[in-house]
Tab-separated table of C-alpha atoms and ligand atoms in Angstrom:
chain	number	residue	atom	x	y	z
A	288	MET	CA	27.950	10.623	-24.620
A	289	GLY	CA	30.523	8.971	-26.820
A	290	GLN	CA	29.717	6.876	-29.818
A	291	ALA	CA	31.416	3.675	-28.559
A	292	LEU	CA	29.492	3.873	-25.288
A	293	ASP	CA	26.199	4.248	-27.174
A	294	LEU	CA	27.034	1.262	-29.351
A	295	LEU	CA	28.071	-0.721	-26.279
A	296	LYS	CA	24.797	0.089	-24.521
A	297	ALA	CA	22.790	-0.930	-27.581
A	298	SER	CA	24.644	-4.214	-27.836
A	299	LEU	CA	24.304	-4.956	-24.099
A	300	GLY	CA	20.604	-4.115	-24.361
A	301	GLU	CA	20.161	-6.794	-27.013
A	302	ASP	CA	22.103	-9.286	-24.867
A	303	ALA	CA	19.853	-8.433	-21.923
A	304	ASP	CA	16.759	-9.055	-24.093
A	305	LEU	CA	18.067	-12.471	-25.108
A	306	GLY	CA	18.924	-13.227	-21.473
A	307	ALA	CA	15.410	-12.242	-20.389
A	308	ALA	CA	13.914	-14.502	-23.090
A	309	SER	CA	15.955	-17.359	-21.711
A	310	GLU	CA	14.736	-16.551	-18.180
A	311	VAL	CA	11.117	-16.658	-19.389
A	312	LEU	CA	11.711	-20.146	-20.781
A	313	LEU	CA	13.342	-21.285	-17.531
A	314	TRP	CA	10.584	-19.763	-15.402
A	315	ASP	CA	7.979	-21.505	-17.552
A	316	GLN	CA	9.853	-24.804	-17.300
A	317	GLN	CA	9.566	-24.654	-13.518
A	318	THR	CA	5.975	-23.454	-13.331
A	319	TYR	CA	3.619	-24.334	-16.211
A	320	MET	CA	5.453	-26.413	-18.831
A	321	PRO	CA	3.759	-29.784	-19.416
A	322	PRO	CA	5.918	-32.814	-18.522
A	323	ARG	CA	6.767	-33.779	-22.098
A	324	GLY	CA	7.884	-30.331	-23.132
A	325	GLY	CA	11.268	-31.048	-21.579
A	326	PRO	CA	13.628	-32.162	-24.372
A	327	TYR	CA	12.566	-29.359	-26.747
A	328	ARG	CA	12.822	-26.814	-23.943
A	329	SER	CA	16.383	-27.952	-23.193
A	330	ALA	CA	17.284	-27.485	-26.858
A	331	GLN	CA	15.679	-24.007	-26.897
A	332	LEU	CA	17.610	-22.949	-23.813
A	333	ALA	CA	20.864	-24.373	-25.164
A	334	GLY	CA	20.386	-22.535	-28.475
A	335	LEU	CA	19.743	-19.218	-26.747
A	336	GLU	CA	22.682	-19.663	-24.384
A	337	LEU	CA	25.008	-20.418	-27.279
A	338	LEU	CA	23.870	-17.250	-29.030
A	339	ILE	CA	24.194	-15.135	-25.872
A	340	HIS	CA	27.620	-16.558	-25.131
A	341	GLN	CA	28.919	-15.918	-28.641
A	342	ARG	CA	27.664	-12.332	-28.547
A	343	SER	CA	28.932	-11.572	-25.056
A	344	THR	CA	32.444	-12.894	-25.773
A	345	SER	CA	32.919	-11.600	-29.315
A	346	ASP	CA	36.025	-9.751	-30.491
A	347	GLU	CA	33.703	-6.896	-31.573
A	348	LEU	CA	32.482	-6.482	-28.011
A	349	GLY	CA	36.128	-6.397	-26.848
A	350	THR	CA	36.903	-3.611	-29.329
A	351	LEU	CA	33.809	-1.674	-28.231
A	352	LEU	CA	34.802	-2.072	-24.575
A	353	ASP	CA	38.291	-0.713	-25.285
A	354	ALA	CA	36.836	2.318	-27.032
A	355	ALA	CA	34.213	2.850	-24.316
A	356	ASP	CA	36.968	2.652	-21.707
A	357	GLN	CA	38.574	5.703	-23.305
A	358	GLU	CA	35.267	7.567	-23.355
A	359	VAL	CA	34.490	7.024	-19.663
A	360	ALA	CA	38.060	7.761	-18.517
A	361	GLY	CA	37.117	11.320	-17.528
A	362	LEU	CA	33.864	10.421	-15.760
A	363	HIS	CA	33.401	9.945	-12.038
A	364	PRO	CA	34.374	6.318	-11.258
A	365	ASP	CA	30.975	5.778	-9.573
A	366	SER	CA	28.951	7.084	-12.526
A	367	ASP	CA	26.548	4.609	-14.156
A	368	GLU	CA	28.605	4.691	-17.360
A	369	ALA	CA	31.990	4.050	-15.731
A	370	ARG	CA	30.490	1.248	-13.644
A	371	LEU	CA	28.764	-0.253	-16.658
A	372	VAL	CA	32.043	-0.503	-18.527
A	373	ARG	CA	33.822	-1.915	-15.485
A	374	VAL	CA	31.233	-4.609	-14.741
A	375	THR	CA	30.935	-5.531	-18.428
A	376	ARG	CA	34.721	-5.839	-18.647
A	377	ARG	CA	34.786	-8.160	-15.623
A	378	GLU	CA	32.080	-10.415	-17.090
A	379	TYR	CA	33.636	-10.281	-20.553
A	380	SER	CA	37.005	-11.467	-19.195
A	381	ARG	CA	35.335	-14.249	-17.238
A	382	ARG	CA	33.144	-15.462	-20.073
A	383	ARG	CA	35.936	-15.313	-22.674
A	384	ARG	CA	37.624	-18.164	-20.801
A	385	ILE	CA	34.594	-20.392	-21.428
A	386	PRO	CA	34.121	-21.953	-24.886
A	387	SER	CA	30.692	-21.074	-26.359
A	388	ALA	CA	30.023	-24.735	-27.160
A	389	TRP	CA	30.573	-25.594	-23.490
A	390	ALA	CA	28.123	-22.861	-22.392
A	391	GLY	CA	25.416	-24.137	-24.759
A	392	GLU	CA	25.954	-27.734	-23.723
A	393	PHE	CA	25.871	-26.797	-20.038
A	394	ALA	CA	22.512	-25.052	-20.516
A	395	ARG	CA	21.134	-28.180	-22.233
A	396	VAL	CA	22.527	-30.593	-19.617
A	397	THR	CA	21.264	-28.582	-16.635
A	398	SER	CA	17.831	-27.948	-18.124
A	399	LEU	CA	17.362	-31.726	-18.565
A	400	ALA	CA	18.898	-32.471	-15.181
A	401	GLN	CA	16.425	-30.164	-13.438
A	402	GLN	CA	13.508	-32.048	-14.946
A	403	VAL	CA	14.994	-35.415	-13.966
A	404	TRP	CA	15.857	-34.131	-10.484
A	405	GLU	CA	12.213	-33.188	-9.842
A	406	ARG	CA	11.112	-36.724	-10.753
A	407	ALA	CA	13.959	-38.286	-8.763
A	408	ARG	CA	13.062	-36.263	-5.697
A	409	ASP	CA	9.351	-37.029	-6.025
A	410	THR	CA	10.063	-40.756	-6.310
A	411	ASN	CA	13.031	-40.772	-3.929
A	412	ASP	CA	15.271	-42.260	-6.620
A	413	PHE	CA	18.866	-41.027	-6.445
A	414	ALA	CA	19.964	-43.563	-9.097
A	415	LEU	CA	17.749	-41.798	-11.646
A	416	PHE	CA	19.479	-38.455	-11.031
A	417	ARG	CA	23.000	-39.860	-10.600
A	418	PRO	CA	24.209	-39.898	-14.256
A	419	HIS	CA	22.973	-36.309	-14.712
A	420	LEU	CA	24.806	-35.152	-11.616
A	421	GLU	CA	27.938	-37.001	-12.716
A	422	ARG	CA	27.835	-35.150	-16.023
A	423	ILE	CA	27.358	-31.822	-14.211
A	424	VAL	CA	30.272	-32.450	-11.831
A	425	THR	CA	32.492	-33.346	-14.794
A	426	MET	CA	31.432	-30.163	-16.590
A	427	ARG	CA	31.967	-28.067	-13.477
A	428	ARG	CA	35.492	-29.456	-13.173
A	429	GLU	CA	36.031	-28.533	-16.811
A	430	TYR	CA	34.741	-25.060	-16.007
A	431	ALA	CA	37.281	-24.723	-13.183
A	432	SER	CA	40.051	-25.857	-15.549
A	433	PHE	CA	39.261	-22.929	-17.903
A	434	PHE	CA	40.479	-20.651	-15.094
A	435	ALA	CA	43.638	-22.562	-14.142
A	436	PRO	CA	45.872	-21.990	-12.348
A	437	HIS	CA	43.877	-21.532	-9.157
A	438	ALA	CA	44.402	-22.330	-5.480
A	439	SER	CA	41.205	-24.439	-5.457
A	440	PRO	CA	38.949	-25.672	-8.285
A	441	TYR	CA	36.140	-24.176	-6.206
A	442	ASP	CA	37.515	-20.633	-6.580
A	443	PRO	CA	36.359	-20.037	-10.173
A	444	LEU	CA	32.873	-21.293	-9.278
A	445	LEU	CA	32.643	-19.027	-6.258
A	446	ASP	CA	33.831	-16.162	-8.405
A	447	SER	CA	30.905	-16.558	-10.803
A	448	TYR	CA	28.447	-15.826	-7.959
A	449	GLU	CA	30.608	-13.671	-5.718
A	450	PRO	CA	33.371	-11.912	-7.638
A	451	GLY	CA	36.657	-12.138	-5.772
A	452	LEU	CA	35.525	-14.548	-3.062
A	453	LYS	CA	38.075	-17.308	-2.340
A	454	THR	CA	37.642	-20.778	-0.861
A	455	ALA	CA	40.359	-20.036	1.715
A	456	LYS	CA	38.336	-17.068	3.009
A	457	LEU	CA	35.224	-19.208	3.336
A	458	LEU	CA	37.091	-21.883	5.256
A	459	GLU	CA	38.136	-19.144	7.664
A	460	VAL	CA	34.537	-17.980	8.127
A	461	TYR	CA	33.315	-21.531	8.682
A	462	ALA	CA	36.122	-22.263	11.180
A	463	THR	CA	34.542	-19.590	13.425
A	464	LEU	CA	30.916	-20.207	12.547
A	465	ARG	CA	30.640	-23.975	12.898
A	466	PRO	CA	31.888	-24.393	16.512
A	467	ALA	CA	29.890	-21.338	17.639
A	468	LEU	CA	26.674	-22.674	16.076
A	469	ARG	CA	27.233	-26.174	17.408
A	470	ASP	CA	27.765	-24.770	20.904
A	471	LEU	CA	24.630	-22.674	20.662
A	472	LEU	CA	22.645	-25.631	19.327
A	473	GLY	CA	23.940	-27.764	22.187
A	474	GLU	CA	22.789	-25.225	24.788
A	475	ILE	CA	19.412	-24.876	23.113
A	476	THR	CA	18.957	-28.643	22.921
A	477	ALA	CA	19.451	-28.803	26.692
A	478	HIS	CA	16.535	-26.339	27.017
A	479	ALA	CA	14.448	-27.775	24.179
A	480	GLY	CA	11.344	-28.020	26.344
A	481	ALA	CA	11.107	-24.209	26.486
A	482	VAL	CA	9.487	-23.960	23.041
A	483	THR	CA	6.766	-25.912	21.270
A	484	ASP	CA	5.618	-25.477	17.680
A	485	SER	CA	2.609	-27.779	17.648
A	486	CYS	CA	0.383	-24.725	17.010
A	487	ILE	CA	1.785	-24.169	13.494
A	488	GLN	CA	1.438	-27.832	12.552
A	489	GLY	CA	-1.929	-29.281	11.634
A	490	ASP	CA	-4.342	-28.621	8.816
A	491	PHE	CA	-4.233	-25.174	7.202
A	492	ASP	CA	-6.312	-24.442	4.127
A	493	GLU	CA	-3.972	-23.877	1.194
A	494	ARG	CA	-6.065	-21.182	-0.506
A	495	THR	CA	-6.107	-19.202	2.747
A	496	GLN	CA	-2.332	-19.619	3.106
A	497	TRP	CA	-1.933	-18.299	-0.436
A	498	ASP	CA	-4.188	-15.287	0.222
A	499	PHE	CA	-2.406	-14.363	3.440
A	500	GLY	CA	0.970	-14.627	1.686
A	501	ILE	CA	-0.222	-12.245	-1.038
A	502	GLU	CA	-1.474	-9.802	1.600
A	503	VAL	CA	1.931	-9.838	3.341
A	504	LEU	CA	3.742	-9.368	0.016
A	505	ARG	CA	1.549	-6.326	-0.760
A	506	ARG	CA	2.305	-4.831	2.645
A	507	MET	CA	6.032	-5.434	2.064
A	508	GLY	CA	5.654	-3.285	-1.045
A	509	PHE	CA	5.913	-6.008	-3.687
A	510	ASP	CA	4.293	-4.411	-6.740
A	511	PHE	CA	1.881	-6.826	-8.422
A	512	GLU	CA	1.618	-4.462	-11.389
A	513	ARG	CA	5.292	-5.268	-11.968
A	514	GLY	CA	5.448	-8.849	-10.773
A	515	ARG	CA	3.534	-11.965	-9.847
A	516	GLN	CA	3.711	-15.052	-7.652
A	517	ASP	CA	3.171	-18.618	-8.890
A	518	LEU	CA	3.695	-22.146	-7.566
A	519	SER	CA	6.794	-24.274	-8.211
A	520	ALA	CA	8.514	-27.350	-6.748
A	521	HIS	CA	11.352	-25.236	-5.397
A	522	PRO	CA	10.680	-21.552	-4.663
A	523	PHE	CA	12.743	-19.113	-6.721
A	524	THR	CA	12.817	-15.559	-8.074
A	525	THR	CA	13.603	-14.404	-11.571
A	526	SER	CA	13.435	-11.047	-13.254
A	527	PHE	CA	12.680	-10.293	-16.884
A	528	SER	CA	13.041	-6.566	-16.210
A	529	PRO	CA	12.563	-4.242	-13.203
A	530	SER	CA	8.928	-4.105	-14.368
A	531	ASP	CA	8.357	-7.858	-14.518
A	532	VAL	CA	9.663	-9.798	-11.543
A	533	ARG	CA	8.482	-13.353	-10.882
A	534	ILE	CA	8.530	-15.086	-7.528
A	535	THR	CA	7.264	-18.561	-6.649
A	536	THR	CA	6.300	-20.445	-3.522
A	537	ARG	CA	4.969	-23.882	-2.600
A	538	LEU	CA	2.191	-24.788	-0.186
A	539	HIS	CA	2.287	-27.330	2.634
A	540	ARG	CA	-1.112	-27.987	4.115
A	541	ASP	CA	0.357	-29.389	7.332
A	542	LEU	CA	2.806	-26.545	8.107
A	543	LEU	CA	1.412	-23.032	8.438
A	544	THR	CA	4.575	-20.972	8.055
A	545	SER	CA	6.369	-22.840	5.279
A	546	ALA	CA	4.721	-21.123	2.298
A	547	LEU	CA	4.542	-17.777	4.072
A	548	LEU	CA	8.214	-17.564	5.028
A	549	SER	CA	9.161	-18.761	1.580
A	550	SER	CA	6.962	-16.020	0.046
A	551	ILE	CA	8.623	-13.446	2.293
A	552	HIS	CA	12.086	-14.767	1.323
A	553	GLU	CA	11.394	-14.659	-2.416
A	554	GLY	CA	9.542	-11.379	-1.889
A	555	GLY	CA	12.816	-9.974	-0.517
A	556	HIS	CA	14.574	-11.018	-3.720
A	557	GLY	CA	11.684	-9.581	-5.701
A	558	LEU	CA	11.739	-6.189	-3.957
A	559	TYR	CA	15.451	-5.946	-4.730
A	560	GLU	CA	14.847	-6.585	-8.435
A	561	GLN	CA	11.868	-4.199	-8.575
A	562	GLY	CA	13.893	-1.558	-6.741
A	563	VAL	CA	16.779	-1.349	-9.201
A	564	ASP	CA	17.037	2.103	-10.804
A	565	PRO	CA	14.992	1.834	-14.055
A	566	GLY	CA	17.806	3.758	-15.766
A	567	LEU	CA	19.933	0.611	-15.431
A	568	ALA	CA	17.364	-1.619	-17.206
A	569	ARG	CA	18.539	-3.723	-20.178
A	570	SER	CA	22.120	-3.695	-18.904
A	571	PRO	CA	24.350	-5.976	-16.808
A	572	LEU	CA	23.768	-3.556	-13.911
A	573	ALA	CA	20.026	-4.258	-13.773
A	574	SER	CA	20.181	-6.904	-11.054
A	575	GLY	CA	21.499	-7.375	-7.538
A	576	ALA	CA	25.124	-6.640	-6.642
A	577	SER	CA	25.895	-10.347	-6.237
A	578	THR	CA	24.305	-13.596	-5.147
A	579	ALA	CA	25.310	-13.051	-1.506
A	580	MET	CA	23.910	-9.510	-1.535
A	581	HIS	CA	20.701	-10.903	-3.038
A	582	GLU	CA	20.444	-13.560	-0.345
A	583	SER	CA	21.132	-10.899	2.291
A	584	GLN	CA	17.980	-9.108	1.160
A	585	SER	CA	15.779	-12.211	1.053
A	586	ARG	CA	17.092	-13.437	4.417
A	587	LEU	CA	16.686	-9.944	5.918
A	588	TRP	CA	12.976	-9.948	5.116
A	589	GLU	CA	12.497	-13.603	6.001
A	590	ASN	CA	14.344	-13.654	9.342
A	591	LEU	CA	14.968	-10.168	10.684
A	592	VAL	CA	11.463	-9.049	9.728
A	593	GLY	CA	9.350	-12.191	9.141
A	594	ARG	CA	10.519	-14.063	12.226
A	595	SER	CA	10.580	-11.005	14.515
A	596	ARG	CA	8.292	-9.894	17.334
A	597	PRO	CA	7.663	-6.390	15.939
A	598	PHE	CA	6.397	-7.808	12.634
A	599	TRP	CA	3.996	-10.265	14.233
A	600	ARG	CA	2.665	-7.711	16.715
A	601	SER	CA	0.804	-6.246	13.796
A	602	PHE	CA	0.401	-9.276	11.514
A	603	PHE	CA	-0.588	-11.948	14.052
A	604	PRO	CA	-4.147	-10.636	14.556
A	605	ALA	CA	-4.617	-10.748	10.757
A	606	LEU	CA	-3.273	-14.302	10.664
A	607	GLN	CA	-5.745	-15.269	13.401
A	608	THR	CA	-8.579	-13.856	11.313
A	609	HIS	CA	-7.528	-16.087	8.417
A	610	PHE	CA	-7.038	-19.159	10.616
A	611	PRO	CA	-9.616	-19.274	13.428
A	612	GLN	CA	-7.861	-22.302	14.965
A	613	LEU	CA	-5.174	-19.846	16.184
A	614	HIS	CA	-7.630	-17.807	18.269
A	615	ALA	CA	-6.575	-19.262	21.609
A	616	LEU	CA	-2.882	-18.839	20.800
A	617	SER	CA	-0.896	-15.897	22.209
A	618	LEU	CA	1.398	-13.741	20.112
A	619	GLU	CA	4.276	-14.858	22.312
A	620	GLY	CA	3.408	-18.524	21.801
A	621	PHE	CA	3.343	-17.991	18.042
A	622	TYR	CA	6.600	-16.016	18.016
A	623	ARG	CA	8.360	-18.795	19.905
A	624	ALA	CA	6.838	-21.480	17.689
A	625	ILE	CA	8.115	-19.932	14.454
A	626	ASN	CA	11.561	-19.638	16.018
A	627	LYS	CA	11.750	-23.146	17.437
A	628	VAL	CA	15.226	-24.603	16.928
A	629	THR	CA	15.250	-28.224	15.804
A	630	ALA	CA	17.807	-30.356	14.042
A	631	SER	CA	15.800	-31.281	10.959
A	632	CYS	CA	16.478	-32.718	7.519
A	633	LEU	CA	15.364	-29.895	5.225
A	634	ARG	CA	17.425	-26.735	4.747
A	635	VAL	CA	14.546	-24.599	3.491
A	636	GLU	CA	12.523	-25.348	6.631
A	637	ALA	CA	15.496	-24.899	8.962
A	638	ASP	CA	15.534	-22.398	11.812
A	639	GLU	CA	18.169	-19.672	11.987
A	640	VAL	CA	20.508	-21.571	14.323
A	641	THR	CA	20.797	-24.771	12.281
A	642	TYR	CA	20.495	-23.153	8.833
A	643	GLN	CA	24.195	-22.496	8.330
A	644	LEU	CA	25.084	-26.032	9.467
A	645	HIS	CA	23.003	-27.227	6.483
A	646	VAL	CA	24.833	-24.817	4.203
A	647	MET	CA	28.292	-25.848	5.406
A	648	LEU	CA	27.483	-29.484	4.763
A	649	ARG	CA	26.644	-28.705	1.134
A	650	PHE	CA	29.716	-26.531	0.693
A	651	GLU	CA	32.033	-29.274	1.927
A	652	LEU	CA	30.406	-31.949	-0.221
A	653	GLU	CA	30.604	-29.697	-3.292
A	654	LEU	CA	34.240	-29.009	-2.613
A	655	ALA	CA	34.968	-32.744	-2.237
A	656	LEU	CA	33.104	-33.536	-5.484
A	657	LEU	CA	35.085	-30.908	-7.381
A	658	GLU	CA	38.401	-31.908	-5.871
A	659	GLY	CA	37.614	-35.520	-6.721
A	660	SER	CA	37.835	-36.836	-3.173
A	661	LEU	CA	34.116	-37.733	-3.293
A	662	GLN	CA	32.325	-39.595	-6.099
A	663	VAL	CA	28.703	-38.865	-6.988
A	664	LYS	CA	27.762	-42.492	-6.293
A	665	ASP	CA	28.918	-42.034	-2.686
A	666	LEU	CA	27.138	-38.713	-2.210
A	667	PRO	CA	23.979	-39.929	-0.387
A	668	GLY	CA	26.109	-41.845	2.124
A	669	ALA	CA	28.465	-38.935	2.666
A	670	TRP	CA	25.467	-36.636	3.093
A	671	ASN	CA	23.910	-38.815	5.765
A	672	GLU	CA	27.203	-39.184	7.596
A	673	ARG	CA	27.633	-35.408	7.756
A	674	MET	CA	24.046	-34.893	8.898
A	675	GLN	CA	24.693	-37.285	11.739
A	676	GLN	CA	27.912	-35.494	12.702
A	677	ASP	CA	26.574	-31.952	12.551
A	678	LEU	CA	22.917	-32.280	13.452
A	679	GLY	CA	22.721	-35.685	15.067
A	680	ILE	CA	20.073	-36.996	12.678
A	681	THR	CA	19.947	-39.232	9.608
A	682	PRO	CA	17.466	-38.432	6.821
A	683	PRO	CA	14.841	-41.150	6.326
A	684	ASN	CA	15.445	-41.090	2.553
A	685	ASP	CA	17.414	-39.273	-0.170
A	686	ALA	CA	14.434	-37.033	-1.009
A	687	GLN	CA	15.001	-35.499	2.422
A	688	GLY	CA	18.756	-35.935	2.038
A	689	ALA	CA	21.013	-35.412	-0.951
A	690	LEU	CA	18.095	-34.870	-3.371
A	691	GLN	CA	16.358	-32.051	-1.497
A	692	ASP	CA	17.847	-28.968	-3.196
A	693	GLY	CA	17.642	-28.038	-6.857
A	694	HIS	CA	20.993	-26.221	-6.944
A	695	TRP	CA	23.110	-29.142	-8.130
A	696	ALA	CA	20.613	-30.021	-10.858
A	697	SER	CA	20.843	-26.471	-12.193
A	698	GLY	CA	24.648	-26.681	-12.009
A	699	ASP	CA	24.839	-24.067	-9.258
A	700	PHE	CA	27.989	-25.315	-7.551
A	701	GLY	CA	29.389	-22.470	-5.470
A	702	TYR	CA	25.978	-20.930	-4.741
A	703	PHE	CA	25.410	-22.279	-1.211
A	704	PRO	CA	28.155	-20.237	0.512
A	705	CYS	CA	26.297	-17.133	-0.675
A	706	TYR	CA	23.604	-17.998	1.877
A	707	THR	CA	26.270	-17.715	4.562
A	708	LEU	CA	27.596	-14.356	3.451
A	709	GLY	CA	23.996	-13.291	2.864
A	710	ASP	CA	23.089	-14.004	6.496
A	711	LEU	CA	26.149	-12.135	7.783
A	712	ILE	CA	25.411	-9.145	5.538
A	713	SER	CA	21.698	-9.132	6.380
A	714	VAL	CA	22.414	-8.540	10.073
A	715	GLN	CA	24.972	-5.788	9.426
A	716	ILE	CA	22.694	-3.975	6.984
A	717	PHE	CA	19.593	-4.263	9.172
A	718	ASP	CA	21.558	-2.974	12.194
A	719	GLN	CA	22.684	-0.013	10.110
A	720	ALA	CA	19.126	0.734	8.960
A	721	LEU	CA	17.908	0.805	12.588
A	722	LYS	CA	20.877	2.924	13.623
A	723	GLN	CA	20.183	5.520	10.941
A	724	GLU	CA	16.394	5.402	11.277
A	725	PRO	CA	15.429	4.015	14.694
A	726	GLN	CA	11.722	4.583	13.976
A	727	ILE	CA	11.790	1.737	11.428
A	728	SER	CA	11.317	-0.733	14.260
A	729	GLN	CA	8.217	1.021	15.671
A	730	GLU	CA	6.810	1.366	12.172
A	731	ILE	CA	7.182	-2.383	11.628
A	732	GLU	CA	5.362	-2.936	14.922
A	733	SER	CA	2.438	-0.902	13.664
A	734	GLY	CA	2.417	-2.815	10.381
A	735	ASN	CA	4.078	-0.139	8.293
A	736	LEU	CA	6.902	-1.691	6.291
A	737	VAL	CA	7.301	1.287	3.968
A	738	PRO	CA	10.084	3.064	5.928
A	739	LEU	CA	12.252	-0.080	5.883
A	740	LEU	CA	11.557	-0.611	2.187
A	741	GLY	CA	12.418	3.026	1.485
A	742	TRP	CA	15.732	2.760	3.323
A	743	LEU	CA	16.668	-0.455	1.518
A	744	ARG	CA	15.722	1.040	-1.863
A	745	GLU	CA	17.891	4.059	-1.248
A	746	ASN	CA	20.887	2.226	0.208
A	747	VAL	CA	20.843	-1.145	-1.549
A	748	TYR	CA	18.294	-1.793	-4.288
A	749	LYS	CA	18.603	1.228	-6.531
A	750	HIS	CA	22.321	0.663	-7.145
A	751	GLY	CA	21.692	-2.657	-8.896
A	752	ALA	CA	25.047	-4.262	-9.696
A	753	LYS	CA	26.982	-0.991	-9.813
A	754	PHE	CA	28.989	-1.948	-6.721
A	755	GLU	CA	30.346	-5.341	-5.762
A	756	ALA	CA	28.884	-6.844	-2.591
A	757	GLU	CA	31.840	-6.186	-0.320
A	758	GLU	CA	32.132	-2.641	-1.606
A	759	LEU	CA	28.435	-2.024	-1.013
A	760	VAL	CA	28.598	-3.424	2.536
A	761	ARG	CA	31.465	-1.040	3.278
A	762	ARG	CA	29.652	1.919	1.715
A	763	ILE	CA	26.564	1.209	3.804
A	764	THR	CA	28.066	0.145	7.142
A	765	GLY	CA	31.648	1.428	6.987
A	766	LEU	CA	32.851	-2.100	7.793
A	767	PRO	CA	33.664	-5.323	5.937
A	768	THR	CA	31.403	-8.387	6.151
A	769	GLN	CA	31.930	-9.961	9.577
A	770	VAL	CA	30.955	-13.110	11.460
A	771	GLN	CA	30.653	-11.681	14.970
A	772	PRO	CA	27.597	-9.398	14.541
A	773	TYR	CA	25.678	-12.381	13.155
A	774	LEU	CA	26.699	-14.628	16.054
A	775	ARG	CA	25.808	-11.868	18.549
A	776	TYR	CA	22.387	-11.497	16.925
A	777	LEU	CA	21.687	-15.244	17.144
A	778	ARG	CA	22.929	-15.500	20.722
A	779	THR	CA	20.801	-12.553	21.882
A	780	LYS	CA	17.638	-13.670	20.097
A	781	PHE	CA	17.775	-17.355	20.963
A	782	GLY	CA	19.312	-16.780	24.397
A	783	GLU	CA	16.173	-14.830	25.258
A	784	ILE	CA	13.765	-17.328	23.690
A	785	TYR	CA	15.384	-20.333	25.370
A	786	GLY	CA	16.388	-18.614	28.623
A	787	LEU	CA	20.116	-19.261	28.140
A	788	LEU	CA	22.721	-17.600	30.315
A	789	SER	CA	24.703	-15.068	28.328
B	496	ZN	ZN1	17.097	-16.916	-1.826
């Protein structure tokens, strides 16, 4: 291999080490850091980010990239080396637009904001969080301005999670999705009596919930020699390397499936990170293809596996052993309960039919904040108005309204739409897996999740970030990401559960 490429790899390896160190600090902040560690932690994160940003946007790196470009010119365009140079070039061009001082300051501001957000949510105090969010919105508008001209200030933000995705495209997707979901929700509401979920509400020992979640994660193939699960206010996944992947969950004593489905969701992210080809470690390719592709994998495990009949055919008896109060309950009763459709306040607890309505609400509010047509001070009111319009309910307080998600505190404007694309992709990829290996479904029924994991490793995980999401979807399914397969899936599943006419 050429000398420039070797030097580039060495330099990117050091950047990856610094990035992983920063992830350790962030993970610790959200799991074990004592309350007063905050201000120093923010400074530590800001310092590291400044260093990483300076390194990853330096003129030297640009020169190395140019030379490496020459060296990979003769290689297959899909080779690890050619892809490494291409992805690094894309990120280099993006990050060069951002001043290093801004990047450091943004890391400091969002680290502090996350700590304040947790307190604000716990005490239901939007006013406490408001100045932090105002600062973040201002900085996010600055960020967009670094990429001017653009059709929408939201485009550059989307691009940082989903390269190439445009606001106009999303508006198109939502124009189809929203009326279809509202229609389906309307039909289901008229048949609401068909399903009850009282069996999963009550009093469920937290330790037992934790143990069952770990058992499910093991069966999914999550490798506890190369990862661990901890508790946090908002579940998340982070990776320090393919050999050290951290997931978190949170326990609700009164709701049996909350922690479990969240473990399965984060477990899906975790399997993706653990499944990346180790040869890509310490490089920009050592993660998922994009945020949407990542969410497609977490949502695939959570919904298409974790809320499916085949999965519970084998796991329900084990769940009954852990929770004797479920002994009189039938598998069918449980399956319907965990798929009950209700207009509710919290996105993370939402069923599959209302989930995207929650996401669209956030997307539109983010867009309005960035465009300046909505002020942060008016956000809780705007939130509640939209909830009323889309779901027919008004949150009892801001903790269950505009304060519920951590994304805005961490500055992640543009992230929510990735949950939409993720859901669409999850259905297309899962369909393809069953088409290529129909036995996967029977194996899941008998409790064997290995064949599905193997297929996903081979087709999705191992590639890391070598291919962009849309490219990977096409490679796997032969088609672009589409809305209709997702809507067909929802209509079939919930039409059957609620006895709707098709
Ligand atoms: Zn996720």
